[in-house]
Amino acid sequence: MSLNALEAGASPAVSHDEEKALVSKVAWRLMPLIMVCYLFAFFDRINISFAKFQLQADLSLSDTAYGLGAGLFVVGYVIFEVPSNMMLYKVGARRWIARIMMSWGLATALMVFVNSEWQFYVLRFLIGAMEAGFAPGVLYYLTLWFPQHYRGRITSMLFLSSAFAGLVGAPFSGLVLQHLDGFMDMRGWHWLFLLGGVPCIGLGLLVLTLLKDRIEDAHWLTPSEKTLLASRIAHHEPHKSGGSLLAALRIPGFLTLGLIYFLIQVASYGLNFWAPQLIRSAGTESPVMIGLLTAIPYICGAISMVVIGRLSDASGERRKFVAGLVAVGAIGFFSAGIFAHHTTFLIVALGLLGAGIIASIPSFWTLPPKLLAGAGAGAAGGIAVINTLGQFGGIVSPVMVGRIKDLTGSTTPALYVIGVCALIAVALLLWGLPQKLRTLDKF
């Protein structure tokens, strides 16, 4: 049976075990490299939080200036996100993801030359611009290789990398800052950016070599496996060559998803950029210990991702799981504000944050493909637009928290504001989405 016939809706009879074995084979072939790439992408976002203390001292930055610099990464990302993903659709995911990785790796490594506030701003913007399109590009790429009813666990596998970035990156950053500071006449934060950037160039070359853009090009699949995989994907959401970004924007619920993701990202960036500062303010001074304690919310997030991803796939429910996770994150933010000066209780609160907010992101990304199924180019651009709308949260959150801390001397009021944002996201998830996103995903 040809792939063209499959795109027309044909679906060969197949047992669940055969399909599961095939999906497992594809996952083992694609996901390890994609997960390592995503790990470095996420570390590229959070390394600024660990470099904060030394970087602020060396460049004489206020908390507002630090927050602005952290947010400028997202400004660059947002501006170039949609164009980047449209290019990915035109030239192929393999080439474009490789380009993204190599260019952002180089830009990150260039942070070693920053010695003034304006250089910090410019390079943070440039890093964001170079990385633009990576996350939604990978998410779109996964829709080309995995049937809809496996998306929960596959997306959780992808975002598990972000948890590992915090789990491994936090202690690693503490060790680098403490033990490489002064090595070869370079500050610890210089080494942090150099070690985070240079490997991305090599990973980009591996992407270019090992990934394939289409199922038909996968030499490691047999003809029957290609036929089966394509049929199962086409059964739920044929990827038409038609469709447009404008058509995707008009789909009911599209902008609501963008607003929900914005609110989730306000919470996510609040954790990523400020967790080390919260732990330090509670009384911990050692960079290594701060790194180890910062890893705890990412451990909780990793466990939650795996458990919820499987439960979500088993039940076919997506929306309510996302709402429940964001609600747990809201409780974590309120608790972090209440126990801001009690290290033990603060770490418990951060654990709730990790279990809720970190795990809510992969669960959320099972929703847009349901809305954009069959949109072709509109799906690639639509996923990018939703991600772009969400990334505005990465601009608002660090600047807001930094400004509130400069004005009040405390991050506690900002934690309460973020908690309210999370509750608004819960309300929208439960009562603000169209019927298409309320249906269950079934085999």
Coordinates of C-alpha atoms in Angstrom, one line a residue:
M1 CA 0.0 0.0 0.0
S2 CA 1.4 3.4 -0.9
L3 CA 1.8 6.3 1.4
N4 CA -0.5 8.4 -0.9
A5 CA -3.2 5.9 -0.3
L6 CA -2.7 6.1 3.4
E7 CA -3.0 9.8 3.4
A8 CA -6.4 9.4 1.8
G9 CA -7.5 7.6 4.9
A10 CA -6.6 3.9 4.5
S11 CA -5.6 2.2 7.7
P12 CA -4.3 -1.4 7.7
A13 CA -5.5 -3.8 10.3
V14 CA -2.9 -4.1 13.1
S15 CA -2.8 -5.3 16.6
H16 CA -2.2 -2.9 19.5
D17 CA 1.0 -4.8 20.4
E18 CA 2.4 -4.4 16.8
E19 CA 1.7 -0.7 16.8
K20 CA 3.2 -0.3 20.3
A21 CA 6.4 -2.1 19.3
L22 CA 6.7 0.1 16.2
V23 CA 6.3 3.3 18.1
S24 CA 8.8 2.1 20.6
K25 CA 11.3 1.4 17.8
V26 CA 10.8 4.9 16.4
A27 CA 11.1 6.4 19.9
W28 CA 14.4 4.7 20.6
R29 CA 15.7 5.8 17.2
L30 CA 14.7 9.5 17.4
M31 CA 14.2 10.5 21.0
P32 CA 17.7 10.1 22.6
L33 CA 19.3 12.6 20.3
I34 CA 16.2 15.0 20.4
M35 CA 16.2 14.8 24.2
V36 CA 19.9 15.6 24.5
C37 CA 19.3 18.6 22.2
Y38 CA 16.3 19.7 24.2
L39 CA 18.3 19.3 27.5
F40 CA 20.9 21.8 26.2
A41 CA 18.1 24.1 24.9
F42 CA 16.6 24.3 28.4
F43 CA 19.9 24.6 30.1
D44 CA 20.5 27.6 27.8
R45 CA 17.5 29.2 29.4
I46 CA 18.3 28.5 33.0
N47 CA 22.1 28.9 33.1
I48 CA 21.5 32.7 33.4
S49 CA 19.8 32.1 36.8
F50 CA 22.9 30.3 38.2
A51 CA 25.3 32.9 36.7
K52 CA 23.2 35.6 38.3
F53 CA 25.2 36.2 41.4
Q54 CA 28.7 36.5 39.8
L55 CA 27.4 38.2 36.7
Q56 CA 25.5 40.9 38.6
A57 CA 28.6 41.6 40.7
D58 CA 30.9 41.8 37.7
L59 CA 28.6 44.0 35.6
S60 CA 27.1 45.9 38.5
L61 CA 23.5 45.0 37.5
S62 CA 20.4 45.7 39.6
D63 CA 17.7 43.0 39.9
T64 CA 15.7 45.0 37.4
A65 CA 18.6 45.1 34.9
Y66 CA 19.2 41.3 35.4
G67 CA 15.5 40.6 34.8
L68 CA 15.6 42.8 31.7
G69 CA 18.6 40.9 30.3
A70 CA 17.0 37.6 31.1
G71 CA 13.8 38.7 29.4
L72 CA 15.6 40.0 26.3
F73 CA 16.4 36.4 25.5
V74 CA 12.7 35.8 25.1
V75 CA 12.2 39.0 23.1
G76 CA 14.6 37.8 20.5
Y77 CA 13.0 34.4 20.6
V78 CA 9.5 35.8 20.2
I79 CA 10.3 38.1 17.2
F80 CA 11.9 35.3 15.1
E81 CA 9.8 32.4 16.3
V82 CA 7.1 32.2 13.7
P83 CA 9.4 33.0 10.7
S84 CA 11.8 30.4 12.0
N85 CA 9.1 27.7 12.1
M86 CA 7.8 28.6 8.7
M87 CA 11.3 28.1 7.3
L88 CA 11.5 24.8 9.1
Y89 CA 8.4 23.7 7.2
K90 CA 9.9 24.8 3.9
V91 CA 13.5 23.5 4.2
G92 CA 12.8 20.5 6.4
A93 CA 13.1 20.0 10.2
R94 CA 16.5 18.2 10.1
R95 CA 18.4 21.1 8.4
W96 CA 16.6 23.9 10.3
I97 CA 16.9 22.3 13.7
A98 CA 20.6 21.7 13.1
R99 CA 21.0 25.4 12.0
I100 CA 19.3 26.6 15.1
M101 CA 21.5 24.5 17.4
M102 CA 24.8 25.5 15.9
S103 CA 24.0 29.2 15.8
W104 CA 22.6 29.4 19.4
G105 CA 25.6 27.4 20.7
L106 CA 28.0 29.8 19.1
A107 CA 26.0 32.8 20.5
T108 CA 25.9 31.3 24.0
A109 CA 29.7 30.7 24.0
L110 CA 30.2 34.4 23.0
M111 CA 28.9 35.4 26.5
V112 CA 32.5 34.9 27.7
F113 CA 33.3 38.3 26.1
V114 CA 30.6 40.3 27.8
N115 CA 32.0 43.0 30.1
S116 CA 29.3 45.7 30.1
E117 CA 25.5 46.0 30.6
W118 CA 24.7 46.8 27.0
Q119 CA 26.7 43.9 25.7
F120 CA 24.8 41.6 28.1
Y121 CA 21.5 42.9 26.7
V122 CA 22.6 42.6 23.0
L123 CA 23.9 39.1 23.4
R124 CA 20.9 37.8 25.4
F125 CA 18.7 39.1 22.6
L126 CA 20.9 37.4 20.0
I127 CA 20.9 34.1 21.8
G128 CA 17.1 34.2 21.9
A129 CA 16.9 35.1 18.2
M130 CA 19.2 32.2 17.2
E131 CA 17.2 29.7 19.3
A132 CA 13.9 30.8 18.0
G133 CA 11.7 28.0 16.6
F134 CA 13.6 25.2 18.2
A135 CA 11.0 24.0 20.7
P136 CA 7.9 24.3 18.5
G137 CA 9.9 22.9 15.6
V138 CA 10.7 19.8 17.5
L139 CA 7.1 19.5 18.7
Y140 CA 5.9 19.8 15.1
Y141 CA 8.6 17.2 14.0
L142 CA 7.2 14.7 16.6
T143 CA 3.7 15.0 15.1
L144 CA 5.2 13.7 11.8
W145 CA 6.5 10.5 13.5
F146 CA 4.1 9.6 16.3
P147 CA 0.3 8.8 16.3
Q148 CA -1.9 11.1 18.3
H149 CA -2.7 8.7 21.1
Y150 CA 1.0 8.3 22.0
R151 CA 1.7 12.1 22.2
G152 CA 1.3 12.3 26.0
R153 CA 4.2 9.9 26.8
I154 CA 6.3 11.1 23.9
T155 CA 5.9 14.7 24.7
S156 CA 6.7 13.9 28.4
M157 CA 9.8 12.1 27.2
L158 CA 10.9 15.3 25.4
F159 CA 10.2 17.6 28.3
L160 CA 11.8 15.2 30.7
S161 CA 15.0 16.6 29.2
S162 CA 14.1 20.0 30.7
A163 CA 13.7 18.4 34.1
F164 CA 17.1 16.7 33.6
A165 CA 18.6 20.0 32.6
G166 CA 17.6 21.4 36.0
L167 CA 18.4 18.1 37.8
V168 CA 21.9 17.8 36.3
G169 CA 22.5 21.5 35.3
A170 CA 21.8 22.9 38.8
P171 CA 24.5 20.9 40.6
F172 CA 26.8 21.1 37.6
S173 CA 26.5 24.9 37.6
G174 CA 27.2 25.1 41.3
L175 CA 30.4 23.1 40.8
V176 CA 31.5 25.2 37.8
L177 CA 30.9 28.5 39.6
Q178 CA 32.8 27.3 42.7
H179 CA 35.7 25.3 41.3
L180 CA 36.4 26.8 37.8
D181 CA 36.2 30.4 39.0
G182 CA 39.6 31.9 38.1
F183 CA 40.7 28.9 36.0
M184 CA 42.6 30.1 33.0
D185 CA 41.9 33.7 34.2
M186 CA 38.2 33.2 33.5
R187 CA 35.3 33.8 35.8
G188 CA 33.0 30.8 36.8
W189 CA 30.1 32.3 34.9
H190 CA 32.2 32.5 31.7
W191 CA 32.9 28.8 31.9
L192 CA 29.2 28.1 32.5
F193 CA 28.2 29.7 29.2
L194 CA 31.1 28.2 27.3
L195 CA 30.4 24.7 28.5
G196 CA 26.7 25.2 27.7
G197 CA 27.3 26.6 24.2
V198 CA 30.1 24.7 22.5
P199 CA 28.5 21.2 22.7
C200 CA 25.4 22.5 20.8
I201 CA 27.5 23.0 17.7
G202 CA 28.5 19.3 17.7
L203 CA 24.9 18.3 18.4
G204 CA 23.7 20.3 15.4
L205 CA 26.0 18.3 13.2
L206 CA 24.6 15.0 14.6
V207 CA 21.0 16.2 13.9
L208 CA 22.0 17.0 10.3
T209 CA 23.5 13.5 10.0
L210 CA 21.1 11.2 11.9
L211 CA 17.6 12.6 11.6
K212 CA 15.3 12.2 8.7
D213 CA 12.5 14.6 7.6
R214 CA 10.0 12.0 6.4
I215 CA 8.9 8.4 7.3
E216 CA 9.7 7.4 3.7
D217 CA 13.4 8.3 4.2
A218 CA 13.8 6.2 7.3
H219 CA 16.1 3.4 6.1
W220 CA 15.9 1.8 9.5
L221 CA 12.2 1.0 9.0
T222 CA 10.9 -1.8 6.8
P223 CA 8.4 -1.0 4.0
S224 CA 5.6 -2.5 6.0
E225 CA 6.6 -0.5 9.1
K226 CA 6.6 2.7 7.1
T227 CA 3.1 1.9 5.8
L228 CA 1.8 1.1 9.2
L229 CA 3.3 4.2 10.9
A230 CA 2.1 6.6 8.2
S231 CA -1.4 5.1 8.3
R232 CA -1.7 5.5 12.0
I233 CA -0.7 9.1 11.9
A234 CA -2.9 9.8 8.9
H235 CA -5.8 8.1 10.6
H236 CA -6.1 10.9 13.1
E237 CA -4.6 13.9 11.4
P238 CA -3.5 13.8 7.8
H239 CA -0.8 16.5 7.2
K240 CA -2.2 18.3 4.2
S241 CA 0.0 20.4 2.0
G242 CA -2.7 23.1 2.0
G243 CA -3.8 25.1 5.0
S244 CA -2.3 28.4 6.1
L245 CA -1.2 30.2 9.2
L246 CA -4.1 32.6 8.9
A247 CA -6.6 29.7 8.8
A248 CA -5.0 28.3 11.9
L249 CA -5.4 31.6 13.7
R250 CA -9.1 31.6 13.0
I251 CA -9.7 28.2 14.7
P252 CA -11.9 28.6 17.8
G253 CA -9.8 28.2 20.9
F254 CA -6.5 29.0 19.2
L255 CA -5.9 32.3 21.0
T256 CA -7.2 30.9 24.2
L257 CA -4.5 28.3 24.1
G258 CA -2.0 31.0 23.5
L259 CA -3.2 32.9 26.6
I260 CA -3.1 29.8 28.7
Y261 CA 0.4 29.0 27.6
F262 CA 1.4 32.6 28.4
L263 CA 0.2 32.2 32.0
I264 CA 1.9 28.9 32.3
Q265 CA 5.2 30.4 31.1
V266 CA 4.9 33.3 33.5
A267 CA 5.0 30.6 36.2
S268 CA 7.7 28.6 34.5
Y269 CA 10.1 31.4 34.1
G270 CA 9.4 32.6 37.6
L271 CA 10.7 29.2 38.8
N272 CA 13.6 28.9 36.3
F273 CA 15.1 32.4 36.8
W274 CA 14.5 33.0 40.5
A275 CA 14.6 29.6 42.3
P276 CA 18.4 30.0 43.1
Q277 CA 17.7 33.5 44.4
L278 CA 14.8 32.3 46.6
I279 CA 17.0 29.5 48.1
R280 CA 19.8 32.0 48.8
S281 CA 17.4 34.5 50.4
A282 CA 16.2 31.8 52.7
G283 CA 19.7 31.5 54.1
T284 CA 21.8 29.1 51.9
E285 CA 25.1 30.7 50.7
S286 CA 27.1 27.8 49.1
P287 CA 26.8 27.8 45.3
V288 CA 27.1 24.0 45.3
M289 CA 24.3 23.6 47.9
I290 CA 22.1 26.1 46.1
G291 CA 22.6 24.0 42.9
L292 CA 21.7 20.8 44.7
L293 CA 18.6 22.3 46.3
T294 CA 17.6 23.9 43.0
A295 CA 17.6 20.4 41.4
I296 CA 14.7 19.2 43.7
P297 CA 11.8 20.9 41.8
Y298 CA 13.2 19.4 38.6
I299 CA 13.3 15.9 40.2
C300 CA 9.7 16.3 41.2
G301 CA 8.9 17.6 37.7
A302 CA 10.5 14.6 36.1
I303 CA 8.6 12.1 38.2
S304 CA 5.3 14.0 37.6
M305 CA 5.9 14.1 33.9
V306 CA 6.3 10.4 33.5
V307 CA 3.4 9.5 35.8
I308 CA 1.0 12.1 34.3
G309 CA 2.1 11.4 30.7
R310 CA 1.1 7.7 31.1
L311 CA -2.1 8.4 33.0
S312 CA -3.1 11.0 30.3
D313 CA -2.4 8.5 27.5
A314 CA -4.3 5.7 29.2
S315 CA -7.4 7.8 29.9
G316 CA -7.3 9.9 26.7
E317 CA -7.9 13.0 28.9
R318 CA -5.6 16.0 28.3
R319 CA -7.3 19.2 29.4
K320 CA -8.1 18.2 33.0
F321 CA -4.7 16.8 33.7
V322 CA -3.1 20.1 32.5
A323 CA -5.5 22.1 34.8
G324 CA -4.7 19.9 37.8
L325 CA -1.0 20.3 37.3
V326 CA -1.2 24.1 37.0
A327 CA -3.3 24.2 40.1
V328 CA -0.6 22.3 42.0
G329 CA 1.9 24.8 40.7
A330 CA -0.3 27.7 42.0
I331 CA -0.3 26.1 45.5
G332 CA 3.5 25.9 45.2
F333 CA 3.8 29.6 44.5
F334 CA 1.6 30.7 47.3
S335 CA 3.4 28.3 49.7
A336 CA 6.8 29.6 48.5
G337 CA 5.7 33.2 49.4
I338 CA 4.4 32.1 52.8
F339 CA 7.6 30.2 53.7
A340 CA 10.1 32.4 51.9
H341 CA 12.4 32.5 55.0
H342 CA 12.2 28.8 56.0
T343 CA 14.5 26.7 53.8
T344 CA 12.9 23.3 54.5
F345 CA 9.3 24.4 53.8
L346 CA 10.5 26.5 50.9
I347 CA 12.1 23.5 49.2
V348 CA 8.8 21.6 49.7
A349 CA 7.0 24.5 48.0
L350 CA 9.5 24.4 45.1
G351 CA 8.9 20.7 44.9
L352 CA 5.2 21.4 44.4
L353 CA 6.1 24.0 41.8
G354 CA 8.2 21.5 39.9
A355 CA 5.6 18.7 40.1
G356 CA 3.0 21.1 38.8
I357 CA 4.4 23.7 36.5
I358 CA 7.2 21.8 34.9
A359 CA 5.0 18.8 34.2
S360 CA 2.2 20.9 32.9
I361 CA 4.1 22.0 29.9
P362 CA 4.4 18.7 28.1
S363 CA 0.8 17.9 29.0
F364 CA -0.2 21.3 27.5
W365 CA 1.5 20.5 24.3
T366 CA -0.8 17.5 23.6
L367 CA -3.6 20.1 23.1
P368 CA -2.5 22.2 20.1
P369 CA -2.0 19.3 17.7
K370 CA -5.6 18.3 18.4
L371 CA -6.8 21.7 17.4
L372 CA -4.4 22.0 14.4
A373 CA -4.8 18.5 13.0
G374 CA -4.5 18.5 9.2
A375 CA -3.5 22.2 8.9
G376 CA -0.3 21.5 7.0
A377 CA 1.9 24.6 7.0
G378 CA -0.7 26.2 9.3
A379 CA 0.2 23.5 11.9
A380 CA 3.9 24.4 11.9
G381 CA 3.1 28.1 12.0
G382 CA 0.3 27.7 14.5
I383 CA 2.3 25.7 17.0
A384 CA 5.0 28.5 16.7
V385 CA 2.4 31.2 17.3
I386 CA 1.1 29.5 20.4
N387 CA 4.6 29.0 21.7
T388 CA 5.4 32.7 20.8
L389 CA 2.3 33.9 22.7
G390 CA 3.5 31.8 25.6
Q391 CA 7.0 33.1 25.5
F392 CA 5.8 36.6 26.2
G393 CA 5.4 35.2 29.7
G394 CA 9.2 34.8 29.7
I395 CA 9.5 38.6 29.1
V396 CA 6.9 39.6 31.7
S397 CA 7.9 37.2 34.5
P398 CA 11.6 38.0 35.1
V399 CA 11.2 41.8 34.6
M400 CA 8.1 41.8 36.9
V401 CA 9.8 39.8 39.6
G402 CA 13.0 41.8 39.4
R403 CA 11.1 45.1 39.6
I404 CA 9.0 44.0 42.5
K405 CA 12.1 42.9 44.4
D406 CA 13.9 46.2 43.7
L407 CA 10.8 48.1 45.0
T408 CA 9.9 46.0 48.0
G409 CA 13.2 44.2 48.8
S410 CA 11.3 40.9 48.6
T411 CA 10.1 38.5 45.9
T412 CA 7.1 37.3 48.0
P413 CA 4.5 39.7 46.4
A414 CA 5.6 38.6 42.9
L415 CA 5.2 34.9 43.9
Y416 CA 1.5 35.7 44.9
V417 CA 0.9 37.5 41.6
I418 CA 2.3 34.5 39.7
G419 CA 0.1 32.2 41.7
V420 CA -3.0 34.1 40.7
C421 CA -1.9 33.9 37.0
A422 CA -1.7 30.1 37.4
L423 CA -5.2 30.0 38.8
I424 CA -6.5 32.1 35.8
A425 CA -4.9 29.5 33.5
V426 CA -6.8 26.7 35.4
A427 CA -10.1 28.5 35.0
L428 CA -9.5 28.9 31.2
L429 CA -8.5 25.2 30.9
L430 CA -11.7 24.0 32.6
W431 CA -14.2 26.4 31.2
G432 CA -12.7 28.4 28.3
L433 CA -11.8 25.8 25.6
P434 CA -14.0 24.5 22.7
Q435 CA -15.5 21.1 22.5
K436 CA -12.8 19.8 20.1
L437 CA -10.3 20.1 23.0
R438 CA -12.7 18.5 25.5
T439 CA -12.9 15.2 23.7
L440 CA -10.8 12.2 24.7
D441 CA -7.9 10.8 22.6
K442 CA -8.7 7.1 22.0
F443 CA -6.9 4.4 20.2

